[in-house]
Amino acid sequence: MGKPRTAVGRCLRTHEELKSTFPDARCELDFESPFQLLVATILSAQATDKSVNKATPKLFKIYDTPERLAVAEIPEIEKLIKSIGLFRSKAKNLKGMARKLIVDFDSQVPNGMDDLVSLPGVGRKTANVVRSVALGLPGLPVDTHVTRIVQRMGITGESDPVKIERVVGEMLPSDAQGEFSLRVILHGRQVCFARNPNCTECILNYFCPNAFKV
Ligand code: SF4
């Protein structure tokens, strides 16, 4: 197979190659509804999915609706999530998010980007996870792995996550954006490490402009 010579070509080939490596890539947070995924994703900022999945069963059992979470005592929420980093601010955000869902969105998780990012604790990355994973809408979550890998692959030179989301999002079919992000994140965790990437074992090394150079 020849090497793709344009940024769009490298983006689409990256997607295809990683699809064969990670055919079943899925969000690793446990959830059963958009509301639960919203809660879990807020908790996952600067924390591992594993640590979030340990805490959420009890949290979801007690606070199973925005109404219950909105009237919770913050120390009670803190108790349930204290094994997760930044638990104090996250507890406040969870309560604030639930109140806003009730007041502004009829207790439903909104699907628009502007509405999602108006919720406490929700930035574009979280909003894009909720859109692409729970709501089946276009959404390209950009984290540190995605940022590093699209730069190394010569897909974009941008370093601002919002610009990366726009530029790379335009290169992909809208229904592939979420999966692209999930697969690139797995590639970053397992192969293209921040330091000493494993270029020898990398399925992308035949067209990566930075293969064996990092
Ligand atoms: S070839 Fe190396 S730098 Fe390029 S994507 Fe693979 S691991 Fe990363």
Short mmCIF file of N, CA, C and O in Angstrom, two decimals, residues 18-122:
data_model
loop_
_atom_site.label_atom_id
_atom_site.label_comp_id
_atom_site.label_asym_id
_atom_site.label_seq_id
_atom_site.Cartn_x
_atom_site.Cartn_y
_atom_site.Cartn_z
N LEU A 18 -6.01 1.99 12.39
CA LEU A 18 -6.32 1.77 13.81
C LEU A 18 -7.63 1.00 13.98
O LEU A 18 -7.82 0.32 14.98
N LYS A 19 -8.49 1.11 12.98
CA LYS A 19 -9.74 0.33 13.01
C LYS A 19 -9.42 -1.17 12.97
O LYS A 19 -10.05 -1.97 13.64
N SER A 20 -8.41 -1.53 12.19
CA SER A 20 -8.07 -2.95 12.13
C SER A 20 -7.36 -3.40 13.42
O SER A 20 -7.49 -4.54 13.83
N THR A 21 -6.63 -2.48 14.05
CA THR A 21 -5.94 -2.85 15.31
C THR A 21 -6.92 -2.89 16.49
O THR A 21 -6.82 -3.75 17.36
N PHE A 22 -7.82 -1.92 16.51
CA PHE A 22 -8.77 -1.82 17.64
C PHE A 22 -10.20 -1.86 17.10
O PHE A 22 -10.92 -0.87 17.13
N PRO A 23 -10.63 -3.03 16.58
CA PRO A 23 -11.96 -3.06 15.94
C PRO A 23 -13.09 -2.76 16.92
O PRO A 23 -14.12 -2.23 16.53
N ASP A 24 -12.90 -3.13 18.19
CA ASP A 24 -14.01 -2.96 19.14
C ASP A 24 -13.78 -1.81 20.11
O ASP A 24 -14.25 -1.87 21.25
N ALA A 25 -13.07 -0.79 19.68
CA ALA A 25 -12.79 0.32 20.60
C ALA A 25 -14.10 0.89 21.13
O ALA A 25 -15.03 1.13 20.38
N ARG A 26 -14.16 1.02 22.43
CA ARG A 26 -15.37 1.59 23.02
C ARG A 26 -14.98 2.45 24.22
O ARG A 26 -13.86 2.32 24.75
N CYS A 27 -15.88 3.30 24.62
CA CYS A 27 -15.65 4.13 25.80
C CYS A 27 -15.52 3.20 27.00
O CYS A 27 -16.35 2.31 27.20
N GLU A 28 -14.49 3.40 27.81
CA GLU A 28 -14.26 2.46 28.91
C GLU A 28 -14.95 2.86 30.22
O GLU A 28 -14.79 2.20 31.23
N LEU A 29 -15.71 3.95 30.16
CA LEU A 29 -16.49 4.33 31.35
C LEU A 29 -17.79 3.52 31.36
O LEU A 29 -18.42 3.33 30.31
N ASP A 30 -18.18 3.04 32.54
CA ASP A 30 -19.44 2.30 32.66
C ASP A 30 -20.61 3.27 32.81
O ASP A 30 -20.54 4.19 33.63
N PHE A 31 -21.68 3.04 32.05
CA PHE A 31 -22.86 3.91 32.14
C PHE A 31 -24.05 3.20 31.52
O PHE A 31 -23.88 2.29 30.71
N GLU A 32 -25.25 3.66 31.92
CA GLU A 32 -26.47 3.09 31.32
C GLU A 32 -27.39 4.15 30.74
O GLU A 32 -28.48 3.82 30.28
N SER A 33 -27.00 5.41 30.82
CA SER A 33 -27.85 6.48 30.27
C SER A 33 -26.95 7.69 29.99
O SER A 33 -25.84 7.79 30.52
N PRO A 34 -27.44 8.62 29.15
CA PRO A 34 -26.66 9.84 28.92
C PRO A 34 -26.33 10.58 30.23
O PRO A 34 -25.23 11.10 30.39
N PHE A 35 -27.28 10.60 31.17
CA PHE A 35 -27.03 11.26 32.45
C PHE A 35 -25.87 10.60 33.19
O PHE A 35 -24.96 11.27 33.69
N GLN A 36 -25.85 9.27 33.22
CA GLN A 36 -24.75 8.57 33.90
C GLN A 36 -23.42 8.81 33.18
O GLN A 36 -22.39 8.99 33.82
N LEU A 37 -23.44 8.84 31.85
CA LEU A 37 -22.17 9.08 31.15
C LEU A 37 -21.69 10.51 31.40
O LEU A 37 -20.49 10.74 31.56
N LEU A 38 -22.62 11.44 31.47
CA LEU A 38 -22.24 12.82 31.77
C LEU A 38 -21.55 12.89 33.15
O LEU A 38 -20.48 13.48 33.29
N VAL A 39 -22.14 12.24 34.13
CA VAL A 39 -21.56 12.22 35.48
C VAL A 39 -20.17 11.56 35.43
O VAL A 39 -19.19 12.09 35.94
N ALA A 40 -20.09 10.39 34.79
CA ALA A 40 -18.82 9.64 34.76
C ALA A 40 -17.73 10.43 34.03
O ALA A 40 -16.57 10.43 34.44
N THR A 41 -18.12 11.13 32.97
CA THR A 41 -17.11 11.87 32.21
C THR A 41 -16.62 13.09 32.99
O THR A 41 -15.42 13.41 32.95
N ILE A 42 -17.51 13.74 33.71
CA ILE A 42 -17.07 14.85 34.58
C ILE A 42 -16.06 14.30 35.61
O ILE A 42 -15.02 14.90 35.87
N LEU A 43 -16.35 13.13 36.15
CA LEU A 43 -15.45 12.55 37.16
C LEU A 43 -14.11 12.11 36.56
O LEU A 43 -13.11 12.01 37.26
N SER A 44 -14.08 11.83 35.26
CA SER A 44 -12.88 11.24 34.66
C SER A 44 -11.78 12.25 34.33
O SER A 44 -10.68 11.85 33.96
N ALA A 45 -12.08 13.55 34.49
CA ALA A 45 -11.03 14.54 34.20
C ALA A 45 -9.83 14.30 35.12
O ALA A 45 -9.99 14.22 36.34
N GLN A 46 -8.67 14.15 34.53
CA GLN A 46 -7.43 13.90 35.27
C GLN A 46 -7.55 12.71 36.23
O GLN A 46 -7.02 12.73 37.35
N ALA A 47 -8.30 11.71 35.83
CA ALA A 47 -8.42 10.47 36.63
C ALA A 47 -8.55 9.31 35.65
O ALA A 47 -8.89 9.51 34.48
N THR A 48 -8.27 8.10 36.13
CA THR A 48 -8.39 6.96 35.22
C THR A 48 -9.85 6.49 35.15
O THR A 48 -10.61 6.63 36.11
N ASP A 49 -10.20 5.90 34.00
CA ASP A 49 -11.56 5.37 33.84
C ASP A 49 -11.82 4.29 34.89
O ASP A 49 -12.92 4.15 35.41
N LYS A 50 -10.75 3.54 35.21
CA LYS A 50 -10.88 2.46 36.19
C LYS A 50 -11.31 3.02 37.55
O LYS A 50 -12.19 2.47 38.22
N SER A 51 -10.67 4.10 37.98
CA SER A 51 -11.00 4.67 39.29
C SER A 51 -12.43 5.21 39.28
O SER A 51 -13.14 5.13 40.28
N VAL A 52 -12.86 5.75 38.15
CA VAL A 52 -14.23 6.26 38.05
C VAL A 52 -15.22 5.08 38.11
O VAL A 52 -16.22 5.13 38.84
N ASN A 53 -14.92 4.02 37.37
CA ASN A 53 -15.84 2.86 37.35
C ASN A 53 -15.98 2.19 38.73
O ASN A 53 -16.97 1.52 38.99
N LYS A 54 -14.97 2.36 39.56
CA LYS A 54 -15.06 1.79 40.92
C LYS A 54 -16.05 2.58 41.76
O LYS A 54 -16.74 2.03 42.62
N ALA A 55 -16.09 3.89 41.54
CA ALA A 55 -16.91 4.76 42.40
C ALA A 55 -18.36 4.89 41.91
O ALA A 55 -19.26 5.12 42.72
N THR A 56 -18.57 4.78 40.60
CA THR A 56 -19.90 5.14 40.10
C THR A 56 -21.05 4.19 40.44
O THR A 56 -22.18 4.67 40.58
N PRO A 57 -20.83 2.87 40.62
CA PRO A 57 -22.02 2.04 40.93
C PRO A 57 -22.79 2.54 42.14
O PRO A 57 -24.02 2.66 42.11
N LYS A 58 -22.09 2.89 43.21
CA LYS A 58 -22.77 3.35 44.42
C LYS A 58 -23.37 4.75 44.19
O LYS A 58 -24.49 5.04 44.61
N LEU A 59 -22.59 5.58 43.52
CA LEU A 59 -23.07 6.94 43.23
C LEU A 59 -24.36 6.91 42.40
O LEU A 59 -25.33 7.59 42.71
N PHE A 60 -24.36 6.07 41.35
CA PHE A 60 -25.53 5.98 40.47
C PHE A 60 -26.73 5.37 41.20
O PHE A 60 -27.88 5.65 40.87
N LYS A 61 -26.46 4.50 42.17
CA LYS A 61 -27.55 3.87 42.90
C LYS A 61 -28.26 4.90 43.79
O LYS A 61 -29.49 4.95 43.84
N ILE A 62 -27.47 5.73 44.45
CA ILE A 62 -28.06 6.70 45.37
C ILE A 62 -28.62 7.91 44.61
O ILE A 62 -29.71 8.39 44.89
N TYR A 63 -27.84 8.40 43.66
CA TYR A 63 -28.24 9.60 42.91
C TYR A 63 -28.57 9.19 41.48
O TYR A 63 -27.78 9.40 40.57
N ASP A 64 -29.70 8.59 41.32
CA ASP A 64 -30.04 8.02 40.01
C ASP A 64 -30.76 9.00 39.08
O ASP A 64 -31.04 8.65 37.94
N THR A 65 -31.05 10.19 39.58
CA THR A 65 -31.71 11.19 38.72
C THR A 65 -31.08 12.56 39.00
O THR A 65 -30.51 12.78 40.08
N PRO A 66 -31.23 13.51 38.07
CA PRO A 66 -30.75 14.87 38.35
C PRO A 66 -31.42 15.43 39.60
O PRO A 66 -30.78 16.14 40.39
N GLU A 67 -32.70 15.10 39.81
CA GLU A 67 -33.42 15.63 40.97
C GLU A 67 -32.75 15.20 42.27
O GLU A 67 -32.60 15.99 43.20
N ARG A 68 -32.36 13.95 42.36
CA ARG A 68 -31.72 13.46 43.61
C ARG A 68 -30.34 14.08 43.78
O ARG A 68 -29.94 14.44 44.89
N LEU A 69 -29.60 14.19 42.69
CA LEU A 69 -28.24 14.75 42.78
C LEU A 69 -28.30 16.23 43.12
O LEU A 69 -27.46 16.75 43.86
N ALA A 70 -29.30 16.93 42.61
CA ALA A 70 -29.39 18.38 42.82
C ALA A 70 -29.64 18.74 44.28
O ALA A 70 -29.28 19.84 44.71
N VAL A 71 -30.25 17.84 45.05
CA VAL A 71 -30.52 18.17 46.46
C VAL A 71 -29.56 17.44 47.40
O VAL A 71 -29.72 17.49 48.62
N ALA A 72 -28.56 16.79 46.85
CA ALA A 72 -27.60 16.06 47.70
C ALA A 72 -26.75 17.03 48.50
O ALA A 72 -26.49 18.15 48.06
N GLU A 73 -26.32 16.59 49.67
CA GLU A 73 -25.35 17.38 50.45
C GLU A 73 -23.99 17.14 49.82
O GLU A 73 -23.60 15.98 49.57
N ILE A 74 -23.23 18.22 49.60
CA ILE A 74 -21.94 18.05 48.93
C ILE A 74 -21.00 17.08 49.68
O ILE A 74 -20.37 16.22 49.04
N PRO A 75 -20.93 17.13 51.03
CA PRO A 75 -20.05 16.17 51.71
C PRO A 75 -20.46 14.71 51.45
O PRO A 75 -19.62 13.81 51.44
N GLU A 76 -21.76 14.50 51.22
CA GLU A 76 -22.21 13.12 50.93
C GLU A 76 -21.73 12.67 49.55
O GLU A 76 -21.34 11.51 49.37
N ILE A 77 -21.74 13.61 48.60
CA ILE A 77 -21.21 13.25 47.27
C ILE A 77 -19.70 13.02 47.38
O ILE A 77 -19.16 12.05 46.85
N GLU A 78 -19.04 13.89 48.12
CA GLU A 78 -17.58 13.77 48.28
C GLU A 78 -17.19 12.41 48.84
O GLU A 78 -16.22 11.81 48.39
N LYS A 79 -17.96 11.94 49.81
CA LYS A 79 -17.66 10.63 50.42
C LYS A 79 -17.61 9.52 49.37
O LYS A 79 -16.78 8.62 49.42
N LEU A 80 -18.53 9.61 48.41
CA LEU A 80 -18.63 8.55 47.40
C LEU A 80 -17.57 8.63 46.31
O LEU A 80 -17.32 7.65 45.62
N ILE A 81 -16.98 9.81 46.15
CA ILE A 81 -16.02 9.95 45.03
C ILE A 81 -14.62 10.33 45.51
O ILE A 81 -13.78 10.75 44.72
N LYS A 82 -14.38 10.17 46.82
CA LYS A 82 -13.11 10.69 47.34
C LYS A 82 -11.86 9.93 46.86
O LYS A 82 -10.75 10.42 47.01
N SER A 83 -12.06 8.77 46.26
CA SER A 83 -10.90 8.06 45.71
C SER A 83 -10.49 8.62 44.35
O SER A 83 -9.49 8.20 43.76
N ILE A 84 -11.25 9.58 43.85
CA ILE A 84 -10.97 10.15 42.51
C ILE A 84 -10.34 11.53 42.69
O ILE A 84 -10.77 12.30 43.55
N GLY A 85 -9.33 11.82 41.86
CA GLY A 85 -8.66 13.12 41.95
C GLY A 85 -9.63 14.29 41.83
O GLY A 85 -10.65 14.18 41.15
N LEU A 86 -9.31 15.39 42.51
CA LEU A 86 -10.10 16.64 42.44
C LEU A 86 -11.55 16.42 42.89
O LEU A 86 -12.48 17.05 42.36
N PHE A 87 -11.73 15.52 43.88
CA PHE A 87 -13.10 15.14 44.23
C PHE A 87 -13.94 16.28 44.80
O PHE A 87 -15.15 16.31 44.63
N ARG A 88 -13.27 17.24 45.46
CA ARG A 88 -14.07 18.33 46.05
C ARG A 88 -14.71 19.20 44.97
O ARG A 88 -15.91 19.49 45.01
N SER A 89 -13.91 19.61 44.00
CA SER A 89 -14.50 20.46 42.94
C SER A 89 -15.46 19.64 42.07
O SER A 89 -16.49 20.15 41.61
N LYS A 90 -15.16 18.36 41.90
CA LYS A 90 -16.06 17.53 41.09
C LYS A 90 -17.41 17.34 41.78
O LYS A 90 -18.46 17.32 41.13
N ALA A 91 -17.40 17.22 43.12
CA ALA A 91 -18.67 17.07 43.85
C ALA A 91 -19.53 18.32 43.65
O ALA A 91 -20.75 18.23 43.40
N LYS A 92 -18.89 19.49 43.75
CA LYS A 92 -19.64 20.75 43.53
C LYS A 92 -20.18 20.81 42.11
O LYS A 92 -21.33 21.20 41.88
N ASN A 93 -19.34 20.44 41.17
CA ASN A 93 -19.78 20.49 39.76
C ASN A 93 -20.94 19.53 39.49
O ASN A 93 -21.85 19.85 38.74
N LEU A 94 -20.88 18.35 40.09
CA LEU A 94 -21.97 17.39 39.86
C LEU A 94 -23.31 17.95 40.35
O LEU A 94 -24.33 17.88 39.65
N LYS A 95 -23.27 18.54 41.54
CA LYS A 95 -24.51 19.10 42.07
C LYS A 95 -24.98 20.27 41.18
O LYS A 95 -26.16 20.37 40.83
N GLY A 96 -24.05 21.16 40.82
CA GLY A 96 -24.40 22.31 39.97
C GLY A 96 -24.91 21.86 38.61
O GLY A 96 -25.87 22.43 38.07
N MET A 97 -24.29 20.83 38.07
CA MET A 97 -24.71 20.31 36.76
C MET A 97 -26.15 19.79 36.85
O MET A 97 -27.00 20.08 36.00
N ALA A 98 -26.45 19.04 37.92
CA ALA A 98 -27.79 18.47 38.07
C ALA A 98 -28.84 19.59 38.21
O ALA A 98 -29.92 19.51 37.61
N ARG A 99 -28.50 20.62 38.98
CA ARG A 99 -29.45 21.74 39.15
C ARG A 99 -29.73 22.42 37.81
O ARG A 99 -30.85 22.74 37.48
N LYS A 100 -28.68 22.62 37.04
CA LYS A 100 -28.86 23.29 35.74
C LYS A 100 -29.66 22.42 34.76
O LYS A 100 -30.46 22.93 33.99
N LEU A 101 -29.42 21.11 34.81
CA LEU A 101 -30.23 20.22 33.96
C LEU A 101 -31.71 20.40 34.25
O LEU A 101 -32.55 20.47 33.34
N ILE A 102 -32.04 20.50 35.55
CA ILE A 102 -33.46 20.63 35.94
C ILE A 102 -34.01 21.99 35.51
O ILE A 102 -35.08 22.09 34.90
N VAL A 103 -33.24 23.04 35.82
CA VAL A 103 -33.75 24.40 35.59
C VAL A 103 -33.82 24.73 34.10
O VAL A 103 -34.81 25.30 33.62
N ASP A 104 -32.78 24.38 33.36
CA ASP A 104 -32.70 24.84 31.97
C ASP A 104 -33.04 23.78 30.92
O ASP A 104 -33.29 24.13 29.76
N PHE A 105 -33.00 22.51 31.29
CA PHE A 105 -33.12 21.50 30.23
C PHE A 105 -34.14 20.39 30.56
O PHE A 105 -33.99 19.25 30.08
N ASP A 106 -35.14 20.71 31.36
CA ASP A 106 -36.20 19.72 31.68
C ASP A 106 -35.63 18.40 32.17
O ASP A 106 -36.15 17.32 31.83
N SER A 107 -34.55 18.45 32.90
CA SER A 107 -33.90 17.26 33.48
C SER A 107 -33.32 16.31 32.44
O SER A 107 -33.00 15.16 32.77
N GLN A 108 -33.20 16.78 31.20
CA GLN A 108 -32.62 15.93 30.14
C GLN A 108 -31.21 16.42 29.82
O GLN A 108 -30.93 17.62 29.91
N VAL A 109 -30.34 15.50 29.41
CA VAL A 109 -29.02 15.90 28.95
C VAL A 109 -29.19 16.56 27.58
O VAL A 109 -29.72 15.93 26.66
N PRO A 110 -28.79 17.83 27.43
CA PRO A 110 -28.97 18.48 26.13
C PRO A 110 -27.99 17.89 25.11
O PRO A 110 -26.98 17.30 25.48
N ASN A 111 -28.29 18.08 23.81
CA ASN A 111 -27.36 17.52 22.83
C ASN A 111 -26.51 18.57 22.11
O ASN A 111 -25.58 18.23 21.41
N GLY A 112 -26.83 19.84 22.28
CA GLY A 112 -26.05 20.88 21.60
C GLY A 112 -24.76 21.20 22.35
O GLY A 112 -24.73 21.18 23.59
N MET A 113 -23.72 21.50 21.59
CA MET A 113 -22.43 21.81 22.21
C MET A 113 -22.53 23.01 23.17
O MET A 113 -22.04 22.95 24.29
N ASP A 114 -23.17 24.09 22.73
CA ASP A 114 -23.24 25.28 23.59
C ASP A 114 -23.98 24.97 24.89
O ASP A 114 -23.60 25.45 25.96
N ASP A 115 -25.06 24.19 24.79
CA ASP A 115 -25.81 23.84 26.00
C ASP A 115 -24.98 22.93 26.91
O ASP A 115 -24.94 23.12 28.13
N LEU A 116 -24.30 21.98 26.32
CA LEU A 116 -23.50 21.05 27.15
C LEU A 116 -22.40 21.80 27.89
O LEU A 116 -22.19 21.60 29.09
N VAL A 117 -21.68 22.69 27.19
CA VAL A 117 -20.57 23.37 27.87
C VAL A 117 -21.04 24.45 28.84
O VAL A 117 -20.23 25.01 29.57
N SER A 118 -22.36 24.72 28.86
CA SER A 118 -22.87 25.66 29.87
C SER A 118 -23.03 24.97 31.22
O SER A 118 -23.27 25.62 32.24
N LEU A 119 -22.90 23.64 31.26
CA LEU A 119 -23.07 22.89 32.51
C LEU A 119 -21.77 22.93 33.32
O LEU A 119 -20.69 22.79 32.75
N PRO A 120 -21.87 23.11 34.64
CA PRO A 120 -20.66 23.12 35.47
C PRO A 120 -19.83 21.84 35.28
O PRO A 120 -20.38 20.73 35.26
N GLY A 121 -18.54 22.00 35.11
CA GLY A 121 -17.63 20.85 35.00
C GLY A 121 -17.56 20.26 33.60
O GLY A 121 -16.87 19.26 33.39
N VAL A 122 -18.27 20.86 32.65
CA VAL A 122 -18.29 20.29 31.29
C VAL A 122 -17.55 21.20 30.31
O VAL A 122 -17.96 22.33 30.06
#
